[in-house]
Tab-separated table of C-alpha atoms in Angstrom:
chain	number	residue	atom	x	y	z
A	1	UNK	CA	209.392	-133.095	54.175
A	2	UNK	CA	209.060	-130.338	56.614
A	3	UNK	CA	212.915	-130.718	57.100
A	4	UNK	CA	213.319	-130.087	53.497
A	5	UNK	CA	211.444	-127.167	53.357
A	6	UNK	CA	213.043	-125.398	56.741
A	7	UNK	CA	216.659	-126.449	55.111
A	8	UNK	CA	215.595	-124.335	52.045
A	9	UNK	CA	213.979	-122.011	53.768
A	10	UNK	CA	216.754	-121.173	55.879
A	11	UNK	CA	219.631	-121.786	53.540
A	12	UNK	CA	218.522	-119.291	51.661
A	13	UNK	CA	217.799	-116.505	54.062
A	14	UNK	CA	221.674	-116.858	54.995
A	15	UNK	CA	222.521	-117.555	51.595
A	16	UNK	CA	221.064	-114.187	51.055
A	17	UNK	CA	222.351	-112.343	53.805
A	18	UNK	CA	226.046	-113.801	53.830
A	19	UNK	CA	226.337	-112.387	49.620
A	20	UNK	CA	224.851	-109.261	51.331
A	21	UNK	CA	227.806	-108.805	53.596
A	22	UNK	CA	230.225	-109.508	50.774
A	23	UNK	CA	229.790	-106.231	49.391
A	24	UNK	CA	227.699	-103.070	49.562
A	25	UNK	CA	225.408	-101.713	47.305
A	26	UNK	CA	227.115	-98.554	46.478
A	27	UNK	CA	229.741	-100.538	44.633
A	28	UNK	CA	226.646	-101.580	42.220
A	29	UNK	CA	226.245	-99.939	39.296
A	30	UNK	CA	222.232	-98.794	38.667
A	31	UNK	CA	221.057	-101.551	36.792
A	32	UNK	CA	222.777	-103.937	39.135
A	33	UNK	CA	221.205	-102.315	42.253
A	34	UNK	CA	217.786	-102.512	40.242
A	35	UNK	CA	218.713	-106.076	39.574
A	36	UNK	CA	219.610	-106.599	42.899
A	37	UNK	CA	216.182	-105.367	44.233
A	38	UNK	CA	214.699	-107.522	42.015
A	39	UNK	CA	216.544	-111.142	43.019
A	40	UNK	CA	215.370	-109.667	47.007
A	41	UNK	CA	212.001	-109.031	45.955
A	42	UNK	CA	211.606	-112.581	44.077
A	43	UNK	CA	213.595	-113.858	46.918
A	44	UNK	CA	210.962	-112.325	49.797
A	45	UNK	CA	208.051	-114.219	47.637
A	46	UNK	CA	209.041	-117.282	47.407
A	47	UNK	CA	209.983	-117.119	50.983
A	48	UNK	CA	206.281	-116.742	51.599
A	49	UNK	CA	205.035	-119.336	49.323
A	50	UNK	CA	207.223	-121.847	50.762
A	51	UNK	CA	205.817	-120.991	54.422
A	52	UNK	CA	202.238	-120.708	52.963
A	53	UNK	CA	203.013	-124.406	51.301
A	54	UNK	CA	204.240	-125.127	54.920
A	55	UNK	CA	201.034	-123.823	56.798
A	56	UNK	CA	198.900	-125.573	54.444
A	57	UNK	CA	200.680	-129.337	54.421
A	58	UNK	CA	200.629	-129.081	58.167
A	59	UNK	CA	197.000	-128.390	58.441
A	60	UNK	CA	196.473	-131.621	56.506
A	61	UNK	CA	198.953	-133.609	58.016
A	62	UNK	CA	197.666	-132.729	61.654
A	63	UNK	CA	194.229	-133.490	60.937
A	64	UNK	CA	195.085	-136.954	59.793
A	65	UNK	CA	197.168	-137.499	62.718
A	66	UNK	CA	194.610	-136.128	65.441
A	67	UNK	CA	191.765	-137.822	63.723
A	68	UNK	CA	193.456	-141.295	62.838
A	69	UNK	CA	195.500	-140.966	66.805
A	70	UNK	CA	191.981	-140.713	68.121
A	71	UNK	CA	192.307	-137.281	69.679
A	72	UNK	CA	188.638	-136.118	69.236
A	73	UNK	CA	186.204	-137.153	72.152
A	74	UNK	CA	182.854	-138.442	70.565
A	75	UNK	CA	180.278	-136.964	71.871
A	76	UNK	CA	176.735	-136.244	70.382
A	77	UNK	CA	177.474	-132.345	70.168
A	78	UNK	CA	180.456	-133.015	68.005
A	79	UNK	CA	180.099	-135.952	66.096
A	80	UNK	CA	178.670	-133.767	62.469
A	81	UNK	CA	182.121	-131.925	63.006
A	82	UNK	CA	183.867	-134.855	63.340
A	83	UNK	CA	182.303	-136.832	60.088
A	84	UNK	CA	183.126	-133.461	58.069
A	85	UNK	CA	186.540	-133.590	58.799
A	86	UNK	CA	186.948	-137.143	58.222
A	87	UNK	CA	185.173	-137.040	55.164
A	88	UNK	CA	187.911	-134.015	54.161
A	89	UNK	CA	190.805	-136.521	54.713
A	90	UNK	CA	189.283	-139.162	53.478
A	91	UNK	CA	188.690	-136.880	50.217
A	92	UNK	CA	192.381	-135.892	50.923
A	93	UNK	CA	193.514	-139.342	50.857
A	94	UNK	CA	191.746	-140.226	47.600
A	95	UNK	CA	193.449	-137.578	45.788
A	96	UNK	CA	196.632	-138.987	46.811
A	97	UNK	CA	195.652	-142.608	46.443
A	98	UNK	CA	192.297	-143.993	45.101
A	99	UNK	CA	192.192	-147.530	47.372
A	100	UNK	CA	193.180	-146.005	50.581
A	101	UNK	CA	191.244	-143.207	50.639
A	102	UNK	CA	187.907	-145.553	49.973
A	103	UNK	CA	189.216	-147.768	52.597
A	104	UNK	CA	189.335	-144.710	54.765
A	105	UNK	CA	185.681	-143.626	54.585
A	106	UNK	CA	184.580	-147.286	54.909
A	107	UNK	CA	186.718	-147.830	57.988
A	108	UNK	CA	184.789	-144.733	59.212
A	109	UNK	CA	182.023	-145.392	58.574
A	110	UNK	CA	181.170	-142.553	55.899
A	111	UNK	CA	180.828	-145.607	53.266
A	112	UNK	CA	179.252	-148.619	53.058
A	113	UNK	CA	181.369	-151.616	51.047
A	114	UNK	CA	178.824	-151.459	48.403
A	115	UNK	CA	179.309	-150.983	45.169
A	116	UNK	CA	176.805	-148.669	44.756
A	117	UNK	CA	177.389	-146.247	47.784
A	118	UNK	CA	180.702	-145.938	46.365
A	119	UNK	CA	179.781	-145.022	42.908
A	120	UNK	CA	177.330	-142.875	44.194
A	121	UNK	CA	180.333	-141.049	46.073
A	122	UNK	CA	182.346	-140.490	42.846
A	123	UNK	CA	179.829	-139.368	41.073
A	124	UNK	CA	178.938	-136.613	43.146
A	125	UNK	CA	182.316	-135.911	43.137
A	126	UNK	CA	182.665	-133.094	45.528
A	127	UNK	CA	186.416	-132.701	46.248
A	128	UNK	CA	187.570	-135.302	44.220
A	129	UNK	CA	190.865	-134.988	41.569
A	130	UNK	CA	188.900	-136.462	38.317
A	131	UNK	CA	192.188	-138.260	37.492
A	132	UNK	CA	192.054	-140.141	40.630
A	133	UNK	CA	188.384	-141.303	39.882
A	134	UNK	CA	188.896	-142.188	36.170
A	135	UNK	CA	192.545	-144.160	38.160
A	136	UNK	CA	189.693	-146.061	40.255
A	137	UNK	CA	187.253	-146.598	38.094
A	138	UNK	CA	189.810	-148.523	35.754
A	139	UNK	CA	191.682	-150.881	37.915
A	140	UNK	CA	190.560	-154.659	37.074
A	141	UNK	CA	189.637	-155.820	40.291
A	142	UNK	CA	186.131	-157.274	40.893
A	143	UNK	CA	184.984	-154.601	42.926
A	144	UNK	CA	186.443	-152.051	40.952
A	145	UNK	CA	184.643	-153.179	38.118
A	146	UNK	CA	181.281	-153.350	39.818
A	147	UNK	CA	181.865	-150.024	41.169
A	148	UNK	CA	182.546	-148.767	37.640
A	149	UNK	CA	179.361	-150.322	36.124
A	150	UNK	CA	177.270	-148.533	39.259
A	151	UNK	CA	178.458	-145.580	38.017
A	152	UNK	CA	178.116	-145.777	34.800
A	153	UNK	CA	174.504	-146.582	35.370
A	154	UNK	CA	174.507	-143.338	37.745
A	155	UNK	CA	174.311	-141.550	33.778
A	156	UNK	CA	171.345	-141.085	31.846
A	157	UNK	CA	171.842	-140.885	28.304
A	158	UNK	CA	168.007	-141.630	27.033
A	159	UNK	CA	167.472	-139.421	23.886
A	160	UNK	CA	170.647	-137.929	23.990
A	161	UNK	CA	172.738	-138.547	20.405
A	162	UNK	CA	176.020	-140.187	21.165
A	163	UNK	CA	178.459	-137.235	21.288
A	164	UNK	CA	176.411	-135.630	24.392
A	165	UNK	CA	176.065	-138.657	25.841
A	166	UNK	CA	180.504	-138.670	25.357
A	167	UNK	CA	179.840	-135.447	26.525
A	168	UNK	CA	178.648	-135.793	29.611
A	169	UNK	CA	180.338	-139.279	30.815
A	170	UNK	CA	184.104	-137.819	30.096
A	171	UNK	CA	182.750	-134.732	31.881
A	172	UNK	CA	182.476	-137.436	35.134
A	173	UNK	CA	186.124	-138.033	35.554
A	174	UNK	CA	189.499	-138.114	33.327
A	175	UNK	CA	190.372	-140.738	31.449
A	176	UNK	CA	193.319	-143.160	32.386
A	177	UNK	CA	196.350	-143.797	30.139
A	178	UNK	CA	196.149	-147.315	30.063
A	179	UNK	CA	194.579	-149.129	27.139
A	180	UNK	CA	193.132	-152.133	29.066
A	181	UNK	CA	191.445	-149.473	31.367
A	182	UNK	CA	190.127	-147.478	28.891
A	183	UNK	CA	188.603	-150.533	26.762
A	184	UNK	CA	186.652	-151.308	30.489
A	185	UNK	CA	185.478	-148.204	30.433
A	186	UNK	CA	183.990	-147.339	27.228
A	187	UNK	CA	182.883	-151.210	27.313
A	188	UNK	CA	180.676	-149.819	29.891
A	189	UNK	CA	179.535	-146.858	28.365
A	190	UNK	CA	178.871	-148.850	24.982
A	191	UNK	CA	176.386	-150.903	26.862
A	192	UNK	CA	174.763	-148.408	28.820
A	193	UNK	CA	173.853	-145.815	25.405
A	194	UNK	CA	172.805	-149.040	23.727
A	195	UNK	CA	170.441	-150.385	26.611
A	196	UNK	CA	168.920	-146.482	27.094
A	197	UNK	CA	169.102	-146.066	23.497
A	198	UNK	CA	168.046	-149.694	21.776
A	199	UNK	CA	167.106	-148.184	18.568
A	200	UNK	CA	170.104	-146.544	16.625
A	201	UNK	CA	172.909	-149.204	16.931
A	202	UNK	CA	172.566	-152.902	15.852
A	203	UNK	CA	174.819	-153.911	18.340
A	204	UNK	CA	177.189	-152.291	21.617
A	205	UNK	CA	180.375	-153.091	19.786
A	206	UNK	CA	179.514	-150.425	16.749
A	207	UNK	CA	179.019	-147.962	19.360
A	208	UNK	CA	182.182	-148.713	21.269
A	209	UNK	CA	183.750	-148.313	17.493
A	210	UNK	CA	182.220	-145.102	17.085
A	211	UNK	CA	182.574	-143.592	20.447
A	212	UNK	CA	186.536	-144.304	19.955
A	213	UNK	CA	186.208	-142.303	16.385
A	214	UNK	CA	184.516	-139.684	17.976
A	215	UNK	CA	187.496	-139.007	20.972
A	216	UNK	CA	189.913	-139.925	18.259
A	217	UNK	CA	188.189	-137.116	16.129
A	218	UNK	CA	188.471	-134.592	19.004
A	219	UNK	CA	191.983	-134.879	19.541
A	220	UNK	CA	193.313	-134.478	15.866
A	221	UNK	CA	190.955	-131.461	15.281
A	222	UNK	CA	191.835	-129.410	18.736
A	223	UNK	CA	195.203	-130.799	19.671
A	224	UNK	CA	198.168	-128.152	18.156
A	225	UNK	CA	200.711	-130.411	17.575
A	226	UNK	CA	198.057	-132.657	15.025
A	227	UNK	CA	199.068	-130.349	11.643
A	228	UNK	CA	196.699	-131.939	9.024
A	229	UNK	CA	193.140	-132.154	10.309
A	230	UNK	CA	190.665	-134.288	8.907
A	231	UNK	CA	188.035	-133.402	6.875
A	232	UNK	CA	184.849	-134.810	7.156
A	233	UNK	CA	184.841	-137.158	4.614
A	234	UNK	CA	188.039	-138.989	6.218
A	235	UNK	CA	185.852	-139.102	9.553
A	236	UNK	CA	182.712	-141.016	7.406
A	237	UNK	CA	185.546	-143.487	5.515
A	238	UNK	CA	187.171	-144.397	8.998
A	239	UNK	CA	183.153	-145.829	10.219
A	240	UNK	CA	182.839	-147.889	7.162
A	241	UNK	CA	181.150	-150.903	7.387
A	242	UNK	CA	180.776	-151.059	11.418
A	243	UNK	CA	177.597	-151.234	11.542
A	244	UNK	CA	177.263	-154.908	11.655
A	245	UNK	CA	178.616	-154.863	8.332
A	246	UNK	CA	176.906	-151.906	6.935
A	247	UNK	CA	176.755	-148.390	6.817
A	248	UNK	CA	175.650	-145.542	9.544
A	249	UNK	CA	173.142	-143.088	8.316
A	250	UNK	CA	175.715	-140.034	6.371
A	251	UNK	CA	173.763	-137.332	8.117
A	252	UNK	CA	174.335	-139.248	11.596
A	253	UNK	CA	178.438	-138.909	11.039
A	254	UNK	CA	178.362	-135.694	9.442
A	255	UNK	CA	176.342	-134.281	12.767
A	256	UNK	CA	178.860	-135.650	14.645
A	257	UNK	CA	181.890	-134.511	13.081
A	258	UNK	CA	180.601	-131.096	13.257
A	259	UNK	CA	179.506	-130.966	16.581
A	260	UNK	CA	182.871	-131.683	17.812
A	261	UNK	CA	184.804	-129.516	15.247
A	262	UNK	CA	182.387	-126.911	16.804
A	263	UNK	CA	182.929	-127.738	20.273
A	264	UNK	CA	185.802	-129.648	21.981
A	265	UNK	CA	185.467	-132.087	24.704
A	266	UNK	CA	185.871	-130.290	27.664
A	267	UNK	CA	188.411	-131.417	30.094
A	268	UNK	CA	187.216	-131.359	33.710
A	269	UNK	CA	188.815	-128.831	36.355
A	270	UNK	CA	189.769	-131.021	39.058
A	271	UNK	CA	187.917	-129.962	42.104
A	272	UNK	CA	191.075	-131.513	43.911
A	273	UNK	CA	194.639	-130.804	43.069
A	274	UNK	CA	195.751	-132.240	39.494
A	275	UNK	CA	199.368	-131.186	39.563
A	276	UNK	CA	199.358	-132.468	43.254
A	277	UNK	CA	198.104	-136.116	42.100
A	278	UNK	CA	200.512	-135.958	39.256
A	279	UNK	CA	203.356	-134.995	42.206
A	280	UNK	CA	202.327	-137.392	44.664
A	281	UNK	CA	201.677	-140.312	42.130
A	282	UNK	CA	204.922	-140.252	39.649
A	283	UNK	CA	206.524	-143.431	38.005
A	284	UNK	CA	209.517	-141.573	38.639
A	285	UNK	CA	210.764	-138.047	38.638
A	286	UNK	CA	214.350	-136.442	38.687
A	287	UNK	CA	217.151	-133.870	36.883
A	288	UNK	CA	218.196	-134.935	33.880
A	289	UNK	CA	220.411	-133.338	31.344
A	290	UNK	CA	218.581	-132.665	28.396
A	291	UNK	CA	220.056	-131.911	24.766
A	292	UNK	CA	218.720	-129.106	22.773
A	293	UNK	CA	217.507	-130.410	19.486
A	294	UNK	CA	218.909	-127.820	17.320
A	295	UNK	CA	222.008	-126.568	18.613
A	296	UNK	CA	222.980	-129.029	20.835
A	297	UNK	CA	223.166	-127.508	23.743
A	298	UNK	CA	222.418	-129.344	27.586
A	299	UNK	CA	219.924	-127.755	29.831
A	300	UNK	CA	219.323	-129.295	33.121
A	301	UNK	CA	215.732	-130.153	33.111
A	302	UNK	CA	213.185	-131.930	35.672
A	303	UNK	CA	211.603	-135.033	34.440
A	304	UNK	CA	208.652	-136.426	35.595
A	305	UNK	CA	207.308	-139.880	34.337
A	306	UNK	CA	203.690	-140.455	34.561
A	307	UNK	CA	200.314	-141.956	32.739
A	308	UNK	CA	202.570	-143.154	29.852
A	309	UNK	CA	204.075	-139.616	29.406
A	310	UNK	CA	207.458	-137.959	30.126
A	311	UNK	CA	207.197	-134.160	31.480
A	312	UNK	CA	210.237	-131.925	31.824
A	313	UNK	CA	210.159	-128.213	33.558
A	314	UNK	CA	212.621	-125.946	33.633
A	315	UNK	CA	211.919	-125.295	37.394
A	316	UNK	CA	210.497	-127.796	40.227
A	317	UNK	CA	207.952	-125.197	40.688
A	318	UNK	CA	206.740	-124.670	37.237
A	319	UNK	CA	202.971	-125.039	36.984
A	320	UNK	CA	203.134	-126.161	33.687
A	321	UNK	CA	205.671	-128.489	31.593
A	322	UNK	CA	208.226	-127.022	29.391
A	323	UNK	CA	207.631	-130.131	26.860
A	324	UNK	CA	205.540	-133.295	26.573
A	325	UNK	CA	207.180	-136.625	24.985
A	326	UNK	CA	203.908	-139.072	24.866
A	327	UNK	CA	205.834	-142.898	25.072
A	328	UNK	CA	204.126	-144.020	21.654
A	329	UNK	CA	205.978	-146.152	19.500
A	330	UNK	CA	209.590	-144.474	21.098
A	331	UNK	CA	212.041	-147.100	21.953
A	332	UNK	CA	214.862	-146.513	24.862
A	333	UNK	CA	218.746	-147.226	24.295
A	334	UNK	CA	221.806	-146.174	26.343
A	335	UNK	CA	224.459	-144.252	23.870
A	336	UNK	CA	227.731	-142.981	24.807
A	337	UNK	CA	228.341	-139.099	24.249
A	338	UNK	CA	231.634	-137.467	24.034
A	339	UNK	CA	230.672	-134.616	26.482
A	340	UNK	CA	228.066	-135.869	28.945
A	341	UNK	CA	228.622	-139.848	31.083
A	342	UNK	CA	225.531	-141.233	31.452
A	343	UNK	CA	223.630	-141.023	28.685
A	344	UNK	CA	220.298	-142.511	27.106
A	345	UNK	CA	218.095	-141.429	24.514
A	346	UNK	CA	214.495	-141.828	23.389
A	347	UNK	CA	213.843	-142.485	19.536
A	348	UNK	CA	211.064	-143.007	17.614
A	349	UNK	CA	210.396	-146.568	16.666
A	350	UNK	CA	208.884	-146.244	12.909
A	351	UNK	CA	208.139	-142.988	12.170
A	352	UNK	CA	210.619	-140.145	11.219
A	353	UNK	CA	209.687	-137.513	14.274
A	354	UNK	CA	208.808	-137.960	17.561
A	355	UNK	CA	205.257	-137.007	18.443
A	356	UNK	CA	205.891	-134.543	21.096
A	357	UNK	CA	205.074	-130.792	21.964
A	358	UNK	CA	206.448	-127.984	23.453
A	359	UNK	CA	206.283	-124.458	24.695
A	360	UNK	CA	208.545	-121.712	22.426
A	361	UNK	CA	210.061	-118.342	23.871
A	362	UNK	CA	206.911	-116.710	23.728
A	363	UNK	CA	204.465	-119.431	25.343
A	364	UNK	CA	203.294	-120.683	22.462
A	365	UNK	CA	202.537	-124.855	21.896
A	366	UNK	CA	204.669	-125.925	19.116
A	367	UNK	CA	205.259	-129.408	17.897
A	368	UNK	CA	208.763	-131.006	19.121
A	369	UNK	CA	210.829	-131.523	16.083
A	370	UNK	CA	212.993	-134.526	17.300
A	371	UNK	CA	214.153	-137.303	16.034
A	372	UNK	CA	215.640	-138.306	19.449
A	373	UNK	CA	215.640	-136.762	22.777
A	374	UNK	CA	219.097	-137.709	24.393
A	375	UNK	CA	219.234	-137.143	28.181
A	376	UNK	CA	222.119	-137.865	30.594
A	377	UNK	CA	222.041	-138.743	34.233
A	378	UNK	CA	224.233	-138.051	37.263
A	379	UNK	CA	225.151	-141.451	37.723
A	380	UNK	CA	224.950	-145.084	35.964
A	381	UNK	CA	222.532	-146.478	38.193
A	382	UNK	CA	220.856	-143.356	37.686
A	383	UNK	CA	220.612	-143.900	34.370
A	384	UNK	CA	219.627	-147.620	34.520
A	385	UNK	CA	216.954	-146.668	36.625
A	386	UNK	CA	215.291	-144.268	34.077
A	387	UNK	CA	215.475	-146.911	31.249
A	388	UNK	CA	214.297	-149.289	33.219
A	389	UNK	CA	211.365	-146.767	34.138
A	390	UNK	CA	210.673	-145.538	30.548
A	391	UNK	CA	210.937	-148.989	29.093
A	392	UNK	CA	207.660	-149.823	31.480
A	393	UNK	CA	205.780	-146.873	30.885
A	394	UNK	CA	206.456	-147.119	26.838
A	395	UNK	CA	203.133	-147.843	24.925
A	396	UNK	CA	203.115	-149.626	21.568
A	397	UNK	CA	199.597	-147.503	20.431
A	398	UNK	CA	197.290	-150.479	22.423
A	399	UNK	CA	194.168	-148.808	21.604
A	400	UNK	CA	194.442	-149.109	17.810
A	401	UNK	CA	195.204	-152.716	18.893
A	402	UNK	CA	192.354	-153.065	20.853
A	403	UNK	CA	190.216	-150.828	18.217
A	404	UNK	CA	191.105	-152.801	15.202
A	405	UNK	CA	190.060	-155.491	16.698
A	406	UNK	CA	186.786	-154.506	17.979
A	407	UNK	CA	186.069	-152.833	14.296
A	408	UNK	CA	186.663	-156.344	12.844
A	409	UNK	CA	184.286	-157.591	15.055
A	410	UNK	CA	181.635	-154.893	14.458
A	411	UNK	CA	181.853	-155.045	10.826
A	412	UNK	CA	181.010	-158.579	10.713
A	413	UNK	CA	178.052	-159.856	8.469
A	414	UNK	CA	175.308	-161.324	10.669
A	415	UNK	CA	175.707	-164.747	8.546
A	416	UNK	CA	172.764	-166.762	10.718
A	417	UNK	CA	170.297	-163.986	10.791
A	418	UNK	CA	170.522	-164.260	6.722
A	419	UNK	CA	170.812	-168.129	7.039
């Protein structure tokens, strides 16, 4: 990597300063020389970002390498200096990958291989990428799972009504893309609210139900590209009859659906780097042609698969995507094209647009209006390798799977209490 970055780095100072020679600025015309100072200026700053992004990997990377090479000398007048920097990279290596960065503290002794010591050390969270938690919290292994239900008992949600009690456990970390980890999750939280709360469900599977609604709710009232919000009387129709078969209260749904029409979930800042999980933890990432949707034009784009999503940028350095295609119901195909080899598309698998979003001239979030998105790579395998990719990551909607069938369940009669 730091070969990379001394390659660009120096490329483009000579770059710069063999067009310099070519020609002097006298032969410019005004505007050019202004332009000219311009490309220098932009030129001299992100010459200094690239060293600063230099400075600041190798700070990281030498602190893993001293401390994991064994170059300190334990001592008792250094050892609390010593467990704060190890607990920094192990924080570090959590943000970068969940498992190995818990196996790091442990090793170090900055953990014990309890479920609860760990839970406790999400929870606090200090320094911790919230996508990287929700990542760990989800994965179905046994201590995973014990680690989750820890933490979810780390929350107290006595007298609280459900949507600050959502509130406050989405608040804890982000949640994943995957259905089945998701389901865990809220499975969790269900029971928790329930045991805390025994009173205002009949059972944990109506609150699961309605906890879903409520996040559901949330999304197609604050998200732009969602054009026809729901009313409130869509949001009390939706809860029918999961409540063991009956009703909830009216003014218990219509509290809800204003409380979060009044105020959104809030997403958590990530006290680590977000963007840097999102680059160190891609599916896959590359240039791609892209074709405009209107007039057909190909812009070279950078694609980065992740969390059941496909990001493009304009730039490798953008902070924030160009567009969003969410792999819902889309189905992958390879197509010929007359002016591009290569070529694959994404198309929607039932419906007549593509549920996607992107940024317009001025910044603004507008909803994509696809009905495909055809991309083209540089080579065949290139190209084989991003279906393959996409064809993994694409979701068939899970959760309304999952949902549906949980509703069915909570909208059951009680036959043998009426027995």
């Amino acid at each position: 990597m730091w070969q990379d970055l001394d390659t660009l780095t120096s490329s483009t100072v000579n770059s710069g300063s063999q067009q310099a020679d070519q020609f002097s600025t006298t032969e410019l015309t005004p505007e050019q020389q202004k332009i000219l100072i311009d490309i220098r200026r932009k030129k001299t700053e992100l010459l200094l970002e690239i060293q600063q992004l230099k400075d600041e990997l190798g700070e990281v990377v030498a602190e893993m390498e001293i401390m994991e090479g064994g170059g300190f000398t334990v001592d008792e007048s250094n050892k609390p200096s010593n467990k704060t920097k190890q607990t920094s990279i192990g924080r570090k290596k959590f943000n970068m990958d969940p498992k190995k960065g818990i196996e790091y503290l442990i090793e170090h002794n900055l953990l014990t291989p309890t479920p609860e010591d760990v839970a406790q050390f999400l929870y606090k969270g200090e320094g911790l990428n919230k996508t990287a938690i929700g990542d760990y919290l989800g994965e179905r292994h046994d201590f995973n799972e014990r680690v989750l239900r820890a933490f979810v008992e780390l929350h107290d949600f006595t007298d609280l009504i459900l949507v600050q009690a959502l509130r406050q456990f989405l608040w804890s970390f982000r949640l994943p893309g995957e259905a089945q980890k998701i389901d865990r999750m809220m499975e969790c939280f269900a029971q928790r609210y329930c045991q805390l709360n025994p009173n205002i469900f009949t059972n944990t599977d109506t609150c699961y139900v309605l906890s879903f609604a409520i996040i559901m709710l949330n999304t197609s009232l604050h998200n732009p590209s969602v054009k026809d919000k729901p009313i409130v009387e869509q949001f009390i129709t939706m809860n029918r009859g999961i409540n063991n078969g009956g009703d909830l209260p009216r003014e218990l749904l219509v509290s809800l659906y204003e409380s979060i029409k009044t105020e959104p979930f809030k997403i958590p800042e990530d006290d680590g780097n977000d963007l840097m999980h999102t680059f160190f933890n891609p599916d896959k990432e590359g240039w791609l042609w892209k074709q405009g949707g209107r007039y057909k034009s190909w812009k070279r784009r950078w694609f980065i698969l992740n969390d059941n999503c496909l990001y493009y940028f304009e730039y490798t350095t953008d902070k924030e995507p160009r567009g969003i295609i969410p792999l819902e119901n889309i189905q992958v195909r390879e197509v010929q094209d007359r002016h591009k080899p290569h070529c694959f598309e994404l198309y929607a698998a039932g419906s007549e647009f593509i549920k996607a979003c992107k940024t317009d001239s001025e910044g603004k979030v507008v909803e994509g209006k696809h009905t495909v998105y055809r991309m083209s790579a540089a080579t065949d395998e290139e190209k084989d390798e991003w279906i393959k990719c996409v064809r993994q990551s694409i979701s068939h909607n899970p959760f309304y799977d999952m949902l549906a069938a949980r509703k069915k369940k909570a909208q059951k009669t009680n036959l043998h209490s009426k027995s």
